[in-house]
Coordinates of C-alpha atoms in Angstrom, one line a residue:
M437 CA 10.0 -17.3 25.1
K438 CA 8.9 -14.4 22.8
K439 CA 10.3 -11.8 25.2
K440 CA 13.7 -13.5 25.4
L441 CA 13.8 -13.8 21.6
T442 CA 12.9 -10.1 21.2
W443 CA 15.6 -8.9 23.6
S444 CA 18.1 -11.2 22.0
L445 CA 17.4 -9.7 18.6
I446 CA 17.9 -6.2 20.0
L447 CA 21.1 -7.0 21.8
T448 CA 22.5 -8.9 18.9
T449 CA 21.9 -5.9 16.7
F450 CA 23.7 -3.6 19.1
F451 CA 26.8 -5.8 19.2
L452 CA 26.9 -6.1 15.5
F453 CA 27.9 -2.5 15.5
L454 CA 31.1 -3.1 17.5
P455 CA 33.6 -4.8 15.2
Q456 CA 34.3 -2.0 12.7
T457 CA 35.0 1.7 12.8
V458 CA 34.9 4.0 9.9
H459 CA 36.3 7.5 9.6
A460 CA 34.0 10.5 9.2
E461 CA 35.2 11.4 5.7
E462 CA 34.4 7.8 4.6
V463 CA 30.9 8.1 6.0
Q464 CA 30.4 11.4 4.1
S465 CA 31.4 9.9 0.8
S466 CA 28.9 7.0 1.0
L467 CA 27.5 5.5 4.1
A468 CA 26.0 2.6 2.1
N469 CA 29.4 1.7 0.7
S470 CA 31.0 2.0 4.1
I471 CA 28.7 -0.3 6.1
G472 CA 27.4 -2.6 3.3
W473 CA 24.9 -5.2 4.4
M474 CA 24.4 -3.4 7.8
T475 CA 22.1 -0.9 6.0
L476 CA 19.6 -3.8 6.0
I477 CA 19.6 -4.1 9.8
P478 CA 16.7 -1.6 10.5
P479 CA 14.1 -3.1 8.1
I480 CA 15.1 -6.7 9.0
I481 CA 14.7 -5.9 12.8
A482 CA 11.4 -4.1 12.3
I483 CA 10.0 -6.9 10.1
I484 CA 11.2 -9.8 12.3
L485 CA 10.1 -8.1 15.5
A486 CA 6.7 -7.4 14.0
F487 CA 6.1 -11.1 13.3
V488 CA 7.6 -12.2 16.6
T489 CA 5.8 -9.8 18.9
K490 CA 2.8 -8.8 16.8
N491 CA 3.4 -5.3 18.2
V492 CA 3.9 -3.0 15.2
V493 CA 4.6 0.2 17.2
L494 CA 7.4 -1.5 19.2
S495 CA 8.9 -3.1 16.1
L496 CA 9.0 0.1 14.1
F497 CA 10.4 2.0 17.0
V498 CA 13.2 -0.5 17.5
G499 CA 13.9 -0.5 13.7
I500 CA 14.3 3.3 13.7
F501 CA 16.4 3.1 16.9
S502 CA 18.8 0.6 15.4
G503 CA 19.2 2.8 12.3
T504 CA 20.0 6.0 14.3
I505 CA 22.5 4.1 16.4
I506 CA 24.3 2.8 13.3
M507 CA 24.6 6.4 11.9
Q508 CA 25.8 7.7 15.2
F509 CA 28.3 4.9 15.8
Y510 CA 29.8 5.3 12.3
N511 CA 30.2 9.0 12.9
D512 CA 33.2 8.2 15.3
T513 CA 31.0 8.0 18.4
N514 CA 31.4 5.3 21.0
I515 CA 28.6 2.8 21.5
L516 CA 27.1 4.4 24.6
M517 CA 27.0 7.9 23.1
A518 CA 25.6 6.3 19.9
I519 CA 22.8 4.8 21.9
F520 CA 22.0 8.0 23.7
N521 CA 22.2 10.3 20.6
G522 CA 20.4 7.7 18.5
F523 CA 17.5 7.8 20.9
M524 CA 17.4 11.6 20.7
D525 CA 17.5 11.4 16.9
I526 CA 14.2 9.4 16.8
V527 CA 12.3 12.4 17.9
D528 CA 13.7 14.4 15.0
Y529 CA 12.8 11.8 12.5
I530 CA 9.2 11.6 13.7
L531 CA 8.9 15.4 13.8
N532 CA 10.3 15.6 10.2
S533 CA 7.9 12.9 9.1
L534 CA 4.9 14.8 10.5
A535 CA 6.2 18.1 9.1
D536 CA 6.2 16.7 5.6
P537 CA 3.2 18.2 3.8
W538 CA 2.3 14.9 2.1
N539 CA 2.5 12.9 5.3
A540 CA 0.5 15.5 7.2
G541 CA -2.1 15.4 4.5
I542 CA -2.4 11.6 4.8
I543 CA -2.7 11.7 8.6
L544 CA -5.5 14.4 8.3
Q545 CA -7.1 12.4 5.5
V546 CA -7.2 9.2 7.5
M547 CA -8.5 10.8 10.6
T548 CA -11.1 12.9 8.8
I549 CA -12.5 9.8 6.9
G550 CA -12.6 8.1 10.3
G551 CA -14.8 10.9 11.6
L552 CA -16.9 10.7 8.4
I553 CA -17.5 6.9 8.8
A554 CA -18.5 7.5 12.4
L555 CA -21.1 10.0 11.4
I556 CA -22.4 7.7 8.6
T557 CA -22.6 4.8 11.1
S558 CA -24.3 6.8 13.8
M559 CA -27.0 7.9 11.2
G560 CA -27.6 4.2 10.3
G561 CA -26.2 4.7 6.8
A562 CA -23.6 1.9 7.1
Q563 CA -26.2 -0.5 8.6
A564 CA -28.6 0.3 5.7
V565 CA -25.9 -0.3 3.1
A566 CA -24.9 -3.5 4.8
E567 CA -28.5 -4.7 4.8
S568 CA -28.9 -3.7 1.2
L569 CA -25.7 -5.4 0.1
A570 CA -26.5 -8.4 2.2
K571 CA -29.6 -9.0 0.1
K572 CA -27.4 -9.2 -3.0
A573 CA -24.6 -11.0 -1.2
K574 CA -26.2 -14.4 -0.7
G575 CA -23.0 -16.0 0.5
P576 CA -19.2 -15.6 0.9
I577 CA -18.7 -15.8 -2.9
S578 CA -20.9 -12.8 -3.8
A579 CA -19.7 -10.9 -0.7
Q580 CA -16.1 -11.1 -1.8
I581 CA -16.9 -10.4 -5.5
I582 CA -18.8 -7.3 -4.4
T583 CA -15.9 -6.2 -2.3
W584 CA -13.6 -6.8 -5.3
A585 CA -15.9 -4.8 -7.6
L586 CA -16.1 -1.9 -5.2
G587 CA -12.3 -1.9 -5.1
I588 CA -12.1 -1.7 -8.9
L589 CA -14.7 1.1 -9.0
I590 CA -12.6 3.2 -6.6
F591 CA -9.6 2.9 -9.0
F592 CA -8.4 6.5 -8.8
D593 CA -6.5 6.3 -5.5
D594 CA -5.2 3.4 -3.3
Y595 CA -5.7 5.2 0.0
A596 CA -9.3 6.1 -0.8
N597 CA -9.9 2.5 -1.8
A598 CA -8.6 1.1 1.5
L599 CA -10.5 3.7 3.6
I600 CA -13.8 3.5 1.9
V601 CA -14.3 -0.2 0.9
G602 CA -13.4 -1.7 4.3
P603 CA -16.0 0.1 6.5
I604 CA -18.7 -0.4 3.8
M605 CA -18.1 -4.2 3.3
R606 CA -17.1 -5.2 6.9
P607 CA -20.6 -5.8 8.1
V608 CA -21.5 -7.8 5.0
S609 CA -18.3 -9.8 5.3
D610 CA -18.9 -10.4 9.0
K611 CA -22.4 -11.7 8.3
M612 CA -20.9 -14.3 5.9
N613 CA -18.4 -15.3 8.6
I614 CA -15.5 -14.3 6.4
S615 CA -12.3 -13.7 8.4
R616 CA -11.1 -10.2 8.7
E617 CA -7.7 -11.3 7.2
R618 CA -9.5 -12.4 4.0
L619 CA -11.4 -9.1 3.8
A620 CA -8.2 -7.1 4.3
F621 CA -6.5 -9.1 1.5
V622 CA -9.3 -8.4 -1.0
I623 CA -9.2 -4.7 -0.1
D624 CA -5.4 -4.5 -0.3
A625 CA -5.3 -6.5 -3.6
T626 CA -7.6 -4.0 -5.3
A627 CA -5.9 -0.9 -4.0
A628 CA -2.4 -0.3 -5.4
P629 CA -2.6 -3.1 -8.1
I630 CA -5.6 -1.3 -9.8
A631 CA -4.5 2.3 -9.1
G632 CA -1.0 1.5 -10.6
I633 CA -2.5 0.5 -13.9
A634 CA -5.6 2.7 -14.1
L635 CA -5.6 5.1 -17.2
V636 CA -6.5 8.0 -14.8
S637 CA -5.4 7.9 -11.2
T638 CA -3.3 9.7 -8.6
W639 CA -0.4 7.5 -9.6
I640 CA -0.3 8.2 -13.3
G641 CA 1.6 11.5 -13.2
Y642 CA 4.4 10.1 -11.2
E643 CA 4.8 6.9 -13.2
V644 CA 4.7 8.8 -16.6
G645 CA 7.1 11.4 -15.3
L646 CA 9.6 8.7 -14.3
I647 CA 9.4 7.0 -17.7
N648 CA 9.9 10.4 -19.5
D649 CA 12.9 11.3 -17.4
A650 CA 14.5 7.9 -17.9
Y651 CA 14.2 8.1 -21.7
Q652 CA 15.5 11.7 -21.7
S653 CA 18.6 10.5 -19.8
I654 CA 19.5 8.4 -22.8
G655 CA 18.7 11.1 -25.3
Q656 CA 15.3 9.8 -26.5
E657 CA 12.1 11.8 -26.8
V658 CA 9.1 9.6 -26.4
N659 CA 5.4 9.9 -25.7
A660 CA 5.7 8.9 -22.1
Y661 CA 2.0 8.2 -21.6
G662 CA 2.1 6.0 -24.7
V663 CA 5.0 4.0 -23.2
F664 CA 3.0 3.7 -19.9
L665 CA 0.1 2.2 -21.8
Q666 CA 2.5 -0.2 -23.5
T667 CA 3.8 -1.4 -20.1
I668 CA 0.3 -2.4 -18.9
P669 CA 0.4 -5.9 -20.5
Y670 CA 3.8 -6.4 -18.8
R671 CA 2.4 -5.5 -15.4
F672 CA 1.9 -9.2 -14.6
Y673 CA 1.7 -8.9 -10.9
N674 CA -1.0 -6.3 -10.9
I675 CA -3.1 -8.1 -13.5
L676 CA -2.6 -11.6 -12.0
M677 CA -3.4 -10.4 -8.5
L678 CA -6.7 -9.0 -9.6
L679 CA -7.4 -12.3 -11.3
F680 CA -6.3 -14.3 -8.3
V681 CA -8.8 -12.5 -6.0
V682 CA -11.6 -13.4 -8.4
V683 CA -10.6 -17.0 -8.8
T684 CA -10.2 -17.6 -5.0
S685 CA -13.4 -15.8 -4.3
L686 CA -15.4 -17.8 -6.8
T687 CA -14.0 -21.2 -5.8
L688 CA -13.6 -20.4 -2.1
R689 CA -10.2 -22.1 -2.3
E690 CA -7.5 -21.0 0.1
F691 CA -4.0 -22.2 1.1
G692 CA -1.4 -21.4 3.7
P693 CA -2.2 -19.1 6.7
M694 CA -5.3 -17.7 4.9
K695 CA -6.8 -21.2 4.8
K696 CA -6.3 -21.5 8.6
A697 CA -7.9 -18.1 9.2
Q698 CA -10.9 -19.0 7.1
E699 CA -11.2 -22.3 8.9
R700 CA -11.0 -20.5 12.3
A701 CA -13.8 -18.2 11.2
R702 CA -15.9 -21.1 10.0
D703 CA -15.3 -23.5 13.0
T704 CA -15.2 -21.0 15.9
G705 CA -16.9 -17.9 14.6
L706 CA -13.8 -15.8 15.5
L707 CA -13.3 -13.3 12.7
V708 CA -10.0 -12.3 14.1
D709 CA -7.4 -14.3 16.0
E710 CA -8.3 -14.0 19.7
T711 CA -4.5 -13.9 20.5
S712 CA -4.1 -10.9 18.2
E713 CA -4.8 -7.2 19.0
V714 CA -6.5 -5.1 16.3
E715 CA -4.5 -1.9 16.3
T716 CA -7.1 0.0 14.3
G717 CA -9.2 1.1 17.1
D718 CA -12.1 -0.8 15.6
E719 CA -15.1 0.0 17.7
E720 CA -18.8 -0.4 17.2
Q721 CA -20.5 3.0 16.7
E722 CA -24.1 3.2 18.1
V723 CA -26.9 3.7 15.6
L724 CA -28.8 6.6 17.1
N725 CA -32.2 5.8 15.5
K726 CA -32.6 2.5 13.7
E727 CA -36.0 3.5 12.4
K728 CA -34.5 6.4 10.4
A729 CA -31.6 4.4 9.1
S730 CA -31.4 5.0 5.3
I731 CA -29.1 4.0 2.6
W732 CA -28.9 7.6 1.5
N733 CA -27.3 8.5 4.8
A734 CA -24.3 6.6 3.5
L735 CA -24.5 7.1 -0.3
I736 CA -24.8 10.9 -0.2
P737 CA -21.7 11.5 2.0
I738 CA -19.6 8.8 0.3
G739 CA -20.8 9.9 -3.1
S740 CA -19.8 13.4 -2.1
L741 CA -16.4 12.2 -1.1
I742 CA -15.8 10.6 -4.5
V743 CA -17.2 13.6 -6.5
F744 CA -15.3 16.2 -4.5
S745 CA -12.2 14.0 -4.8
F746 CA -12.5 14.0 -8.6
L747 CA -13.1 17.8 -8.7
G748 CA -10.2 18.3 -6.3
F749 CA -7.8 16.2 -8.3
Y750 CA -8.8 18.3 -11.4
M751 CA -8.6 21.7 -9.8
N752 CA -5.5 21.1 -7.7
G753 CA -3.6 19.5 -10.6
R754 CA -4.8 22.2 -13.0
S755 CA -3.5 24.9 -10.7
E756 CA -0.2 23.1 -10.3
I757 CA 0.3 22.8 -14.1
L758 CA -0.7 26.4 -14.9
S759 CA 1.8 27.7 -12.3
G760 CA 4.6 25.4 -13.6
D761 CA 7.1 25.7 -16.3
N762 CA 5.5 23.4 -19.0
S763 CA 3.9 26.1 -21.2
M764 CA 2.8 23.6 -23.8
L765 CA 0.9 21.5 -21.3
A766 CA -0.6 24.6 -19.7
Q767 CA -1.8 25.7 -23.2
T768 CA -3.4 22.3 -23.8
I769 CA -5.3 22.5 -20.5
T770 CA -6.5 26.0 -21.3
N771 CA -7.6 25.1 -24.8
A772 CA -9.2 21.7 -24.0
P773 CA -10.2 21.8 -20.3
L774 CA -12.2 18.6 -20.4
S775 CA -10.2 16.4 -22.8
F776 CA -8.9 13.0 -21.7
E777 CA -5.3 14.3 -21.8
T778 CA -6.2 17.3 -19.5
I779 CA -8.0 15.0 -17.0
R780 CA -5.1 12.6 -17.1
E781 CA -2.4 15.2 -16.6
T782 CA -4.3 17.1 -13.9
F783 CA -5.0 13.9 -11.9
G784 CA -1.3 13.1 -12.1
A785 CA -0.1 16.5 -11.0
S786 CA -2.5 16.8 -8.1
D787 CA -1.6 16.4 -4.4
A788 CA -3.8 13.5 -3.5
S789 CA -3.1 13.8 0.3
I790 CA -4.5 17.3 0.4
V791 CA -7.3 16.7 -2.0
L792 CA -8.7 13.7 -0.2
F793 CA -8.5 15.5 3.1
Q794 CA -10.4 18.4 1.7
A795 CA -13.0 16.1 0.1
A796 CA -13.4 14.2 3.4
L797 CA -13.9 17.4 5.3
I798 CA -16.6 18.6 2.9
S799 CA -18.3 15.2 3.0
S800 CA -18.1 15.3 6.9
I801 CA -19.9 18.6 6.9
I802 CA -22.6 17.3 4.5
A803 CA -23.1 14.2 6.8
L804 CA -23.2 16.5 9.8
V805 CA -25.9 18.7 8.2
M806 CA -27.9 15.6 7.2
G807 CA -27.9 14.2 10.7
V808 CA -29.0 17.5 12.2
T809 CA -31.8 18.0 9.7
Q810 CA -33.1 14.5 10.4
D811 CA -33.1 15.2 14.2
L812 CA -30.6 12.4 14.7
F813 CA -28.3 14.7 16.7
N814 CA -27.6 18.4 17.2
F815 CA -24.4 20.0 16.0
S816 CA -22.6 19.6 19.3
K817 CA -23.4 15.8 19.4
G818 CA -22.5 15.5 15.7
I819 CA -19.1 17.1 16.2
E820 CA -18.5 14.8 19.2
I821 CA -19.3 11.7 17.1
W822 CA -17.0 13.0 14.4
V823 CA -14.1 13.7 16.8
N824 CA -14.6 10.3 18.4
G825 CA -14.4 8.7 15.0
M826 CA -11.1 10.4 14.4
K827 CA -9.8 9.2 17.8
T828 CA -10.3 5.6 16.9
L829 CA -7.8 6.0 14.1
M830 CA -5.1 7.7 16.2
I831 CA -3.1 4.5 16.5
T832 CA -3.1 4.2 12.7
G833 CA -1.6 7.7 12.5
V834 CA 1.1 6.6 15.0
V835 CA 2.0 3.5 12.9
L836 CA 2.1 5.6 9.7
L837 CA 4.4 8.1 11.3
L838 CA 6.8 5.4 12.6
A839 CA 6.7 3.7 9.2
W840 CA 7.6 6.9 7.4
S841 CA 10.4 7.7 10.0
L842 CA 11.9 4.2 9.4
S843 CA 11.8 4.9 5.7
S844 CA 13.7 8.2 6.2
V845 CA 16.3 6.4 8.3
M846 CA 16.9 3.8 5.6
N847 CA 17.1 6.5 3.0
E848 CA 20.0 8.1 4.9
L849 CA 21.6 4.8 5.5
G850 CA 21.4 4.1 1.7
T851 CA 19.6 0.8 2.1
A852 CA 18.1 1.0 -1.4
D853 CA 21.4 2.0 -2.9
Y854 CA 23.1 -1.0 -1.4
L855 CA 20.4 -3.3 -2.7
V856 CA 20.7 -1.7 -6.2
S857 CA 24.5 -2.3 -6.1
L858 CA 23.8 -6.0 -5.8
L859 CA 22.5 -5.9 -9.4
G860 CA 26.1 -5.9 -10.6
D861 CA 27.6 -4.6 -13.8
T862 CA 26.9 -7.6 -16.1
L863 CA 23.6 -9.4 -16.4
P864 CA 22.3 -11.7 -19.1
P865 CA 19.5 -9.9 -21.0
V866 CA 17.1 -12.8 -20.5
L867 CA 17.2 -12.3 -16.7
L868 CA 17.1 -8.5 -16.7
S869 CA 13.3 -8.0 -16.3
S870 CA 13.1 -10.8 -13.7
V871 CA 16.0 -9.4 -11.7
I872 CA 14.5 -5.9 -11.8
F873 CA 11.2 -7.2 -10.7
I874 CA 12.8 -9.1 -7.7
L875 CA 15.0 -6.2 -6.8
G876 CA 12.0 -3.8 -6.9
A877 CA 10.1 -6.2 -4.7
I878 CA 12.9 -6.5 -2.1
I879 CA 13.5 -2.7 -2.0
S880 CA 9.8 -1.8 -1.6
F881 CA 9.2 -4.6 0.9
S882 CA 12.2 -3.4 3.0
T883 CA 11.4 0.3 2.7
G884 CA 7.6 0.2 2.6
T885 CA 7.4 2.5 -0.4
S886 CA 6.5 1.7 -4.0
Y887 CA 7.0 5.3 -5.1
G888 CA 10.5 5.5 -3.7
T889 CA 11.4 2.2 -5.3
M890 CA 10.1 3.3 -8.7
G891 CA 12.1 6.5 -8.4
I892 CA 15.3 4.5 -7.6
L893 CA 15.0 1.8 -10.3
M894 CA 13.4 3.5 -13.3
P895 CA 16.5 5.7 -14.1
L896 CA 18.6 2.5 -14.0
A897 CA 16.3 0.1 -15.8
I898 CA 15.6 1.9 -19.0
P899 CA 19.2 2.9 -19.8
L900 CA 20.4 -0.6 -18.9
A901 CA 17.7 -2.3 -21.0
T902 CA 18.6 0.0 -23.9
A903 CA 22.3 -0.9 -23.6
L904 CA 21.7 -4.6 -23.4
Q905 CA 19.3 -4.7 -26.4
P906 CA 19.6 -1.4 -28.3
G907 CA 17.2 -2.2 -31.2
N908 CA 14.5 -3.8 -29.1
P909 CA 12.0 -1.2 -27.8
D910 CA 9.7 -4.0 -26.4
F911 CA 12.5 -5.2 -24.2
V912 CA 12.9 -1.7 -22.7
I913 CA 9.1 -1.3 -22.2
M914 CA 9.0 -4.7 -20.5
S915 CA 11.9 -3.6 -18.1
A916 CA 10.0 -0.4 -17.3
G917 CA 6.9 -2.5 -16.5
A918 CA 9.0 -4.8 -14.3
V919 CA 10.0 -1.7 -12.2
L920 CA 6.5 -0.5 -11.8
T921 CA 4.9 -3.8 -10.9
G922 CA 7.8 -5.1 -8.8
A923 CA 7.6 -2.0 -6.6
I924 CA 3.9 -2.7 -6.1
F925 CA 4.5 -6.4 -5.3
G926 CA 6.9 -5.6 -2.5
D927 CA 4.8 -2.7 -1.2
H928 CA 1.7 -4.9 -1.2
S929 CA 3.5 -7.5 1.0
S930 CA 5.3 -5.2 3.4
P931 CA 4.2 -4.7 7.0
I932 CA 5.6 -1.2 7.0
S933 CA 3.7 -0.1 3.9
D934 CA 1.1 2.6 4.4
T935 CA -1.4 0.9 2.0
T936 CA -1.0 -2.4 4.0
I937 CA -1.5 -0.5 7.2
L938 CA -4.6 1.2 5.9
S939 CA -6.1 -1.9 4.4
S940 CA -5.8 -3.8 7.7
M941 CA -7.3 -0.8 9.5
G942 CA -10.2 -0.6 7.0
A943 CA -11.0 -4.3 7.4
G944 CA -10.6 -4.3 11.2
S945 CA -7.8 -6.9 11.0
N946 CA -4.6 -7.2 12.9
L947 CA -1.8 -5.8 10.7
I948 CA 0.6 -8.7 11.2
D949 CA -2.1 -11.3 10.7
H950 CA -3.0 -9.5 7.5
V951 CA 0.6 -9.6 6.3
K952 CA 1.1 -13.3 7.3
T953 CA -2.0 -14.4 5.4
Q954 CA -1.4 -12.2 2.4
L955 CA 2.3 -12.8 1.9
P956 CA 2.1 -16.4 0.6
Y957 CA -0.5 -15.3 -2.0
A958 CA 1.7 -12.4 -3.1
L959 CA 4.7 -14.7 -3.4
A960 CA 2.7 -17.2 -5.4
V961 CA 1.5 -14.6 -7.8
G962 CA 4.9 -13.0 -8.0
T963 CA 6.5 -16.4 -8.8
I964 CA 4.0 -16.9 -11.7
S965 CA 4.8 -13.4 -12.9
I966 CA 8.5 -14.3 -13.3
V967 CA 8.3 -18.0 -14.5
F968 CA 5.4 -17.6 -16.9
G969 CA 5.7 -13.9 -17.6
Y970 CA 9.0 -12.1 -17.6
L971 CA 11.2 -15.1 -18.5
P972 CA 9.2 -16.1 -21.6
S973 CA 8.8 -12.4 -22.6
A974 CA 12.6 -11.9 -22.4
M975 CA 13.0 -14.9 -24.6
G976 CA 10.9 -13.2 -27.3
L977 CA 7.5 -14.9 -26.9
N978 CA 4.7 -12.6 -27.9
I979 CA 3.0 -10.9 -24.9
W980 CA -0.5 -11.7 -26.2
I981 CA 0.4 -15.4 -26.0
I982 CA 2.0 -15.0 -22.6
L983 CA -0.9 -13.4 -20.9
P984 CA -3.4 -16.3 -21.4
I985 CA -0.6 -18.7 -20.2
T986 CA -0.2 -16.6 -17.0
F987 CA -3.9 -16.6 -16.5
A988 CA -4.1 -20.4 -16.9
A989 CA -1.1 -20.8 -14.5
T990 CA -2.8 -18.7 -11.9
I991 CA -6.0 -20.6 -12.1
A992 CA -4.2 -23.9 -12.0
M993 CA -2.2 -22.8 -9.0
V994 CA -5.4 -22.0 -7.0
F995 CA -6.8 -25.5 -7.8
I996 CA -3.6 -27.3 -7.1
L997 CA -2.7 -25.6 -3.8
G998 CA -6.1 -24.5 -2.6
R999 CA -8.7 -26.3 -0.6
K1000 CA -12.3 -25.2 -0.5
V1001 CA -13.3 -23.4 2.7
D1002 CA -17.0 -22.3 2.8
T1003 CA -17.3 -20.2 6.0
T1004 CA -21.0 -20.5 6.1
E1005 CA -20.9 -24.3 6.4
Q1006 CA -19.8 -26.0 9.6
S1007 CA -17.0 -28.6 9.1

């Protein structure tokens, strides 16, 4: 039945291309205007197929293929040639995605951290950490709270969060019989949501830069970082999602597919759905000498990863700023190299993909030397373990490449532009922030990128909010906050988002199972963000009154919808 449905979806998509033809000059002016809603076909196909087949690679490939066919067909090509040329174009998109320095850095970072984790595991470090944490984690409540706390501590980058917390907490979580879907959710919910609002992170430069550019476009000079700080109380989704994790962890209350996953883990002992394939290459690494297993075999390499990441963010960002055109900022960094402003600006200007790869490589060398000096393995064996650890994450690299390629196809089709055009020219001020939040969520869910969504909406949101309520700076700040948090909401829920992919990989969960269980939670928190957050704010209610109300609504929702599932107790 599933196979028939899959092929029906593919064939239906192909035939949708046939009714219209558009001349080349019309395509060149604006493809999104020419084909309208058909720009949504690639992400819709990819997402539907992912849920139907649970095969992410196939789903992303078909999504890309449908997009390349659309572009070929609307370039005055017949359908057969469109199919042929569209297939050939797929290779170009994948090659271009791999050739992008940022993407290449992420792939190298992911694989290198995979090798590092393999070394740590083989030295017994992961086992020792798990045993140590297990003594503190007396049950599923404390295990989840510790996972949440680790996610908060690694606030500086969402990728590092997903890649570090999962392998550390997975053995502890497994011992408490917590489903891998639940672990993936806790990891994912403390990745982008905390990195997006952290005072210093790899996100900060991009977010502050967008705010500054948007204000300059309407002729206003502002302290962009100050505006960023003012948006934090309006980042309802980020704040409420962090609260939601704590409340559900403390009460053990679940609802929807997550409740079923937790009940499955409790009743059958199956941490993952036996009908689902875990695409992460999750394999047990042999501990070479259990008697020499030490917590320091994990703490030193992972601590090195964090320390060298911080140093790398500073040095890389500093170099970028000093070689740039902003002489005032360069002077500030030179005069006050360790000030908060300098650290903030250097972190924001750094290339996180390269820095984390470099830090992971140095940490891998440290782990390798530690293993050799402890006579756990020789250099040849250590390198073999490291390479095998990289191999286990090869499928993650493939999924990321396909997700980025799909994003490129949608960028050329103008998917985001079409969605933005749906906003219309007139909108009641009271609905602006809510609509921006929803539109940001739809775009980032469809494209799998929060950065891209922020870049599209911020230049529109601030001028529009200023025009609708010219004398109300809080209204403009609220709208900017809606852009930033709406983008994270959609990205957090999307099966083609890199952070979603990495979180499921780190937890050892099936990607689609992770999305299916997480999506209702994201929608619930997103709904509260609108109903109890953005609508009252737009009506003029004070933000410091609204925040406690949203907290109360989130807690009430957990108790109303949720039912307690203690995975350590048999039903």
